[in-house]
Amino acid sequence: PLALSLHAVAVTRNLLPFAHVANAFVSLYGKNGLPDSARRVFDEMPTPDVISYNALMDGYIKAGRLGLAMKEFHRMPQRDAVSWGTVIAGCAKVGQWEEAVALFDRMRGEGLGPDDVALTAVLSCCAHLGALEKGREVHEYVMQSRSRPNVFLCTGLVDLYAKCGCVEVAQEVFDWCPVRNVFTWNALIVGLAMHGHGTVAVKYFNRMLVEGVRPDGVTFLGVLIGCSHAGLVDMAKRIFSEMEGRYGVSRELKHYGCMADLLGRAGLIEEAMKMVEKMSTKGDAYVWGGILAGCRMHGNVEAAEVAARHLLELNPEDGGVYSVLAGIYADAGRWEDVARVRKLMDQRIGRRNVGCSSITTDQ
């Protein structure tokens, strides 16, 4: 409504022929999720400039219309660093990581220096693709061109090295960063946890608290994963219990899933079952999958039957559940039950989905 009112005033006072006024409305409509209105203003401009195109493309991308943004990008008479950064970030946003990296290379090939938006986006793409060498190239460019990188670039660099398993480099970059926020801490903590450095992840979590940074749900997910992989059961139980009361962070299914996995690995199956009973929502595949995996590791047939029943209610065609349950019965020497489960699996799904499951049984 405010945008429309301002637009009406601009029309009444004949201000739209001024490019800076029209550009402001293209940007305003785009930022407010009204790309079609932005387009109408753009089309009425006698000679749209690079700022006009950039604002229109940004509006399209914010509305999830990357294809239209790219169409405008390719027909622009001239492009600046913002133009490139806008579409590179747009591609990264929707998971077109290889396209984003290709655009970045084209931009550099045309002699344009990327802005922070493009650099941050391409670092994210390299992290998702595991493109470590390209990420190192970007890192080198950042070091040469930025005397004090902003928090987004710092976070992108930490995330790149952490996701690629270069955890020592990730820690070095983290300690070098002139500015950090919760996302920077999360990138390092989650990366450490995912690559088996649970004890170090907990160390950084404690350091985060000492430095007064408020953790969020992702922080707790990372530190719980780290505790699970490192077997830090008591530490995880304490952190999990303090999430809501001490830190004001709501427990989500993914946090319960981590705890189920941790308790299952530790053989605390009954404790995991009691935790699920107290949940305000039903357990999902990861919660019950963690318990079932623990049952496989520790030979708890009774709890395995309960977990398997819940998993099959969620997805009757999850062949992995039948296979794990049959394996648990086999370990217990209950061959009639093995035959029964395999027959049931053949009746319901055949053998086609046996390898497709969210359950992990690594020991």
Coordinates of C-alpha atoms in Angstrom, one line a residue:
P1 CA 0.0 0.0 0.0
L2 CA 2.8 2.5 0.8
A3 CA 4.6 1.7 -2.4
L4 CA 1.3 2.3 -4.4
S5 CA 0.7 5.6 -2.5
L6 CA 4.2 6.8 -3.3
H7 CA 3.9 5.7 -6.9
A8 CA 0.6 7.7 -7.2
V9 CA 2.3 10.8 -5.9
A10 CA 5.2 10.3 -8.3
V11 CA 2.9 10.0 -11.2
T12 CA 0.9 13.1 -10.2
R13 CA 4.0 15.2 -9.9
N14 CA 5.5 13.8 -13.1
L15 CA 8.6 12.4 -11.3
L16 CA 8.8 9.1 -13.1
P17 CA 10.7 10.4 -16.1
F18 CA 13.6 11.0 -13.8
A19 CA 15.7 7.8 -13.9
H20 CA 16.7 7.8 -10.2
V21 CA 13.0 8.1 -9.2
A22 CA 11.9 5.2 -11.5
N23 CA 14.8 3.1 -10.4
A24 CA 13.8 3.6 -6.8
F25 CA 10.3 2.3 -7.6
V26 CA 11.7 -0.7 -9.5
S27 CA 13.8 -1.5 -6.5
L28 CA 11.0 -0.8 -4.0
Y29 CA 8.5 -3.1 -5.8
G30 CA 11.1 -5.8 -6.2
K31 CA 12.1 -5.8 -2.5
N32 CA 8.4 -6.0 -1.5
G33 CA 7.7 -9.1 -3.6
L34 CA 6.0 -7.3 -6.5
P35 CA 8.2 -8.1 -9.5
D36 CA 5.3 -7.5 -12.0
S37 CA 4.8 -4.0 -10.7
A38 CA 8.6 -3.4 -10.9
R39 CA 8.5 -4.7 -14.5
R40 CA 5.7 -2.2 -15.4
V41 CA 7.7 0.7 -14.1
F42 CA 10.8 -0.6 -15.9
D43 CA 9.0 -0.9 -19.2
E44 CA 7.8 2.7 -18.9
M45 CA 11.3 4.0 -18.6
P46 CA 12.6 5.5 -21.9
T47 CA 16.2 4.4 -21.4
P48 CA 16.7 2.0 -18.5
D49 CA 20.3 2.1 -17.2
V50 CA 22.4 -0.6 -15.4
I51 CA 20.8 0.3 -12.1
S52 CA 17.4 -0.3 -13.5
Y53 CA 18.3 -3.7 -14.8
N54 CA 20.0 -4.6 -11.5
A55 CA 16.9 -3.7 -9.5
L56 CA 14.6 -5.6 -11.8
M57 CA 16.8 -8.7 -11.7
D58 CA 17.0 -8.5 -7.9
G59 CA 13.3 -8.4 -7.7
Y60 CA 12.8 -11.4 -10.0
I61 CA 15.4 -13.4 -8.0
K62 CA 13.7 -12.5 -4.7
A63 CA 10.4 -13.7 -6.2
G64 CA 12.0 -17.0 -7.2
R65 CA 12.0 -16.2 -11.0
L66 CA 15.7 -16.8 -11.7
G67 CA 14.9 -17.6 -15.4
L68 CA 13.5 -14.1 -16.0
A69 CA 16.4 -12.5 -14.2
M70 CA 18.9 -14.4 -16.4
K71 CA 16.9 -13.3 -19.5
E72 CA 17.4 -9.6 -18.5
F73 CA 21.0 -10.2 -17.6
H74 CA 21.8 -11.6 -21.1
R75 CA 20.0 -8.6 -22.8
M76 CA 21.6 -5.9 -20.7
P77 CA 23.6 -3.4 -22.9
Q78 CA 26.2 -3.2 -20.2
R79 CA 26.9 -4.9 -16.9
D80 CA 28.7 -3.9 -13.7
A81 CA 29.9 -5.9 -10.7
V82 CA 26.4 -5.7 -9.1
S83 CA 24.8 -7.2 -12.2
W84 CA 27.1 -10.2 -12.0
G85 CA 26.9 -10.5 -8.3
T86 CA 23.1 -10.5 -8.4
V87 CA 22.8 -13.4 -10.8
I88 CA 25.7 -15.4 -9.3
A89 CA 24.0 -15.1 -5.9
G90 CA 20.6 -16.0 -7.5
C91 CA 22.0 -19.2 -9.0
A92 CA 23.6 -20.1 -5.7
K93 CA 20.3 -19.5 -3.9
V94 CA 18.5 -22.1 -5.9
G95 CA 21.3 -24.7 -5.9
Q96 CA 22.7 -24.0 -9.4
W97 CA 26.2 -24.1 -8.0
E98 CA 28.1 -25.0 -11.2
E99 CA 26.3 -22.3 -13.1
A100 CA 27.2 -19.8 -10.5
V101 CA 30.9 -20.7 -10.6
A102 CA 30.8 -20.6 -14.4
L103 CA 29.3 -17.0 -14.3
F104 CA 32.0 -16.0 -11.7
D105 CA 34.7 -17.2 -14.1
R106 CA 33.1 -15.4 -17.0
M107 CA 33.0 -12.2 -14.9
R108 CA 36.7 -12.5 -14.0
G109 CA 37.5 -13.2 -17.7
E110 CA 35.9 -10.0 -18.7
G111 CA 38.1 -8.1 -16.3
L112 CA 35.6 -7.2 -13.7
G113 CA 36.4 -7.4 -10.0
P114 CA 33.7 -9.3 -8.1
D115 CA 31.9 -7.6 -5.2
D116 CA 31.3 -9.1 -1.8
V117 CA 28.0 -10.6 -2.9
A118 CA 29.6 -12.5 -5.7
L119 CA 32.5 -13.7 -3.6
T120 CA 30.3 -14.9 -0.8
A121 CA 28.0 -16.7 -3.2
V122 CA 30.8 -18.5 -5.1
L123 CA 32.4 -19.6 -1.8
S124 CA 29.1 -21.1 -0.8
C125 CA 28.9 -22.9 -4.2
C126 CA 32.5 -24.2 -3.8
A127 CA 31.6 -25.5 -0.4
H128 CA 28.6 -27.4 -1.6
L129 CA 30.5 -28.8 -4.7
G130 CA 33.6 -29.7 -2.7
A131 CA 35.5 -27.6 -5.2
L132 CA 38.4 -26.9 -2.9
E133 CA 40.9 -25.7 -5.5
K134 CA 38.5 -23.1 -6.9
G135 CA 37.7 -22.1 -3.3
R136 CA 41.4 -21.6 -2.6
E137 CA 41.5 -19.3 -5.7
V138 CA 38.7 -17.2 -4.3
H139 CA 40.4 -17.1 -0.9
E140 CA 43.6 -15.9 -2.5
Y141 CA 41.6 -13.2 -4.4
V142 CA 39.9 -12.1 -1.1
M143 CA 43.3 -11.8 0.6
Q144 CA 44.7 -9.7 -2.2
S145 CA 41.7 -7.4 -2.6
R146 CA 40.2 -7.0 0.8
S147 CA 42.2 -5.5 3.7
R148 CA 39.3 -6.4 6.1
P149 CA 36.9 -8.9 4.8
N150 CA 33.3 -8.6 6.1
V151 CA 31.6 -11.2 8.2
F152 CA 29.9 -12.9 5.3
L153 CA 33.2 -13.5 3.5
C154 CA 34.8 -14.8 6.7
T155 CA 31.9 -17.2 7.2
G156 CA 32.1 -18.3 3.6
L157 CA 35.8 -19.1 3.9
V158 CA 35.3 -21.0 7.2
D159 CA 32.4 -22.9 5.7
L160 CA 34.4 -23.8 2.6
Y161 CA 37.3 -25.4 4.5
A162 CA 35.1 -27.0 7.1
K163 CA 32.8 -28.7 4.5
C164 CA 35.8 -29.9 2.5
G165 CA 37.3 -31.5 5.6
C166 CA 40.2 -29.1 5.9
V167 CA 39.4 -28.5 9.6
E168 CA 42.8 -27.2 10.6
V169 CA 42.7 -24.6 7.9
A170 CA 39.1 -23.8 8.8
Q171 CA 40.3 -23.2 12.4
E172 CA 43.1 -21.0 11.2
V173 CA 40.8 -18.9 9.0
F174 CA 38.3 -18.7 11.9
D175 CA 40.9 -17.4 14.3
W176 CA 42.1 -14.9 11.7
C177 CA 38.7 -13.5 10.9
P178 CA 38.5 -9.9 12.1
V179 CA 34.7 -10.2 12.7
R180 CA 32.5 -13.2 13.5
N181 CA 28.8 -13.9 14.1
V182 CA 26.8 -16.9 15.0
F183 CA 26.9 -18.2 11.4
T184 CA 30.7 -18.2 11.5
W185 CA 30.8 -20.2 14.7
N186 CA 28.2 -22.6 13.3
A187 CA 30.1 -23.2 10.1
L188 CA 33.2 -24.3 12.1
I189 CA 31.3 -26.2 14.8
V190 CA 29.2 -28.2 12.3
G191 CA 32.2 -28.8 10.1
L192 CA 34.3 -30.1 12.9
A193 CA 31.4 -32.4 14.1
M194 CA 30.7 -33.8 10.7
H195 CA 34.3 -34.7 10.1
G196 CA 34.7 -36.6 13.4
H197 CA 36.3 -33.9 15.6
G198 CA 33.5 -33.8 18.2
T199 CA 35.8 -32.9 21.1
V200 CA 37.1 -29.9 19.3
A201 CA 33.6 -28.9 18.3
V202 CA 32.6 -28.9 21.9
K203 CA 35.7 -26.8 22.7
Y204 CA 34.6 -24.1 20.2
F205 CA 31.0 -24.3 21.5
N206 CA 32.3 -23.5 25.0
R207 CA 34.5 -20.7 23.7
M208 CA 31.5 -19.3 21.9
L209 CA 29.6 -19.1 25.1
V210 CA 32.5 -17.4 26.9
E211 CA 32.7 -14.8 24.2
G212 CA 29.0 -14.0 24.7
V213 CA 27.7 -15.2 21.3
R214 CA 24.2 -16.6 21.6
P215 CA 23.9 -20.1 20.1
D216 CA 21.0 -21.0 17.9
G217 CA 19.4 -24.3 16.7
V218 CA 22.1 -25.0 14.2
T219 CA 24.8 -24.5 16.9
F220 CA 23.2 -27.1 19.1
L221 CA 22.7 -29.5 16.2
G222 CA 26.4 -29.3 15.4
V223 CA 27.6 -29.8 19.0
L224 CA 25.2 -32.7 19.5
I225 CA 26.4 -34.4 16.4
G226 CA 30.0 -33.8 17.6
C227 CA 29.1 -35.4 21.0
S228 CA 27.5 -38.3 19.3
H229 CA 30.5 -39.1 17.1
A230 CA 32.9 -38.6 20.0
G231 CA 30.8 -40.6 22.5
L232 CA 30.4 -37.7 24.9
V233 CA 27.1 -38.9 26.3
D234 CA 27.0 -37.0 29.5
M235 CA 28.1 -33.8 27.8
A236 CA 25.4 -34.1 25.2
K237 CA 22.7 -34.9 27.8
R238 CA 23.6 -31.7 29.7
I239 CA 23.7 -29.5 26.6
F240 CA 20.4 -31.0 25.4
S241 CA 18.7 -30.4 28.8
E242 CA 19.9 -26.8 28.9
M243 CA 18.8 -25.8 25.3
E244 CA 15.4 -24.4 26.2
G245 CA 15.7 -23.4 29.8
R246 CA 19.1 -21.8 29.7
Y247 CA 19.5 -20.7 26.1
G248 CA 15.9 -20.2 25.0
V249 CA 16.4 -22.4 21.9
S250 CA 13.5 -24.8 21.1
R251 CA 14.3 -28.4 20.6
E252 CA 13.4 -29.6 17.1
L253 CA 13.1 -33.1 15.6
K254 CA 16.6 -32.9 14.3
H255 CA 17.9 -32.4 17.8
Y256 CA 15.9 -35.3 19.1
G257 CA 17.3 -37.3 16.2
C258 CA 20.8 -36.6 17.3
M259 CA 20.1 -37.6 20.8
A260 CA 18.4 -40.8 19.7
D261 CA 21.5 -41.6 17.6
L262 CA 23.8 -40.8 20.5
L263 CA 21.9 -42.7 23.1
G264 CA 21.4 -45.6 20.7
R265 CA 25.2 -45.8 20.0
A266 CA 25.8 -45.8 23.8
G267 CA 23.4 -48.7 24.3
L268 CA 21.0 -46.5 26.3
I269 CA 18.0 -47.7 24.3
E270 CA 15.5 -47.5 27.1
E271 CA 16.5 -43.9 27.9
A272 CA 16.1 -43.0 24.2
M273 CA 12.6 -44.6 24.1
K274 CA 11.6 -42.6 27.2
M275 CA 12.9 -39.4 25.6
V276 CA 10.7 -40.1 22.5
E277 CA 7.6 -40.7 24.7
K278 CA 8.0 -37.3 26.3
M279 CA 8.3 -35.5 22.9
S280 CA 5.4 -33.1 22.1
T281 CA 5.4 -34.3 18.5
K282 CA 5.8 -37.8 17.0
G283 CA 9.2 -39.0 16.3
D284 CA 10.3 -38.9 12.6
A285 CA 12.5 -41.3 10.6
Y286 CA 15.7 -39.9 12.0
V287 CA 14.6 -40.3 15.6
W288 CA 13.3 -43.8 15.2
G289 CA 16.1 -44.7 12.8
G290 CA 18.7 -43.7 15.4
I291 CA 17.0 -46.0 17.9
L292 CA 16.8 -48.9 15.5
A293 CA 20.5 -48.5 14.6
G294 CA 21.3 -48.6 18.3
C295 CA 19.2 -51.7 18.7
R296 CA 21.2 -53.3 15.9
M297 CA 24.5 -52.4 17.5
H298 CA 23.5 -53.7 21.0
G299 CA 21.0 -56.5 20.1
N300 CA 17.9 -55.1 21.7
V301 CA 15.2 -57.0 19.9
E302 CA 12.1 -55.7 21.8
A303 CA 13.0 -52.0 21.2
A304 CA 13.9 -52.8 17.6
E305 CA 10.4 -54.1 17.0
V306 CA 8.9 -50.9 18.4
A307 CA 11.2 -48.6 16.4
A308 CA 10.7 -50.6 13.2
R309 CA 6.9 -50.4 13.6
H310 CA 7.0 -46.6 13.8
L311 CA 9.4 -46.4 10.9
L312 CA 7.2 -48.5 8.7
E313 CA 4.2 -46.4 9.6
L314 CA 6.1 -43.4 8.3
N315 CA 7.3 -45.2 5.2
P316 CA 6.0 -48.7 4.5
E317 CA 8.4 -49.1 1.5
D318 CA 11.6 -48.4 3.4
G319 CA 13.4 -51.6 2.6
G320 CA 16.3 -50.7 4.9
V321 CA 14.0 -51.1 8.0
Y322 CA 13.1 -54.7 7.0
S323 CA 16.8 -55.5 6.3
V324 CA 17.9 -54.1 9.7
L325 CA 15.1 -55.8 11.6
A326 CA 15.9 -59.1 9.9
G327 CA 19.5 -58.7 10.8
I328 CA 18.6 -58.1 14.4
Y329 CA 16.5 -61.3 14.5
A330 CA 19.3 -63.2 12.8
D331 CA 21.8 -62.1 15.4
A332 CA 19.4 -63.3 18.1
G333 CA 19.0 -66.6 16.3
R334 CA 15.3 -66.0 15.7
W335 CA 15.2 -67.5 12.2
E336 CA 11.4 -67.8 12.0
D337 CA 11.2 -64.1 12.5
V338 CA 13.9 -63.5 9.9
A339 CA 11.8 -65.5 7.3
R340 CA 8.6 -63.7 8.3
V341 CA 10.2 -60.2 7.9
R342 CA 11.7 -61.1 4.6
K343 CA 8.5 -62.5 3.3
L344 CA 6.7 -59.4 4.4
M345 CA 9.2 -57.2 2.6
D346 CA 8.8 -59.2 -0.6
Q347 CA 5.0 -58.9 -0.3
R348 CA 5.1 -55.1 0.2
I349 CA 7.9 -53.9 -1.9
G350 CA 9.8 -56.7 -3.4
R351 CA 13.6 -56.1 -3.4
R352 CA 13.7 -52.7 -5.1
N353 CA 14.1 -50.4 -2.1
V354 CA 16.2 -52.5 0.1
G355 CA 19.2 -50.2 -0.1
C356 CA 17.2 -47.0 0.4
S357 CA 16.9 -46.0 4.0
S358 CA 17.7 -43.1 6.4
I359 CA 19.0 -45.7 9.0
T360 CA 22.8 -45.8 9.6
T361 CA 24.2 -48.8 11.3
D362 CA 27.9 -48.0 11.3
Q363 CA 29.7 -49.2 14.4

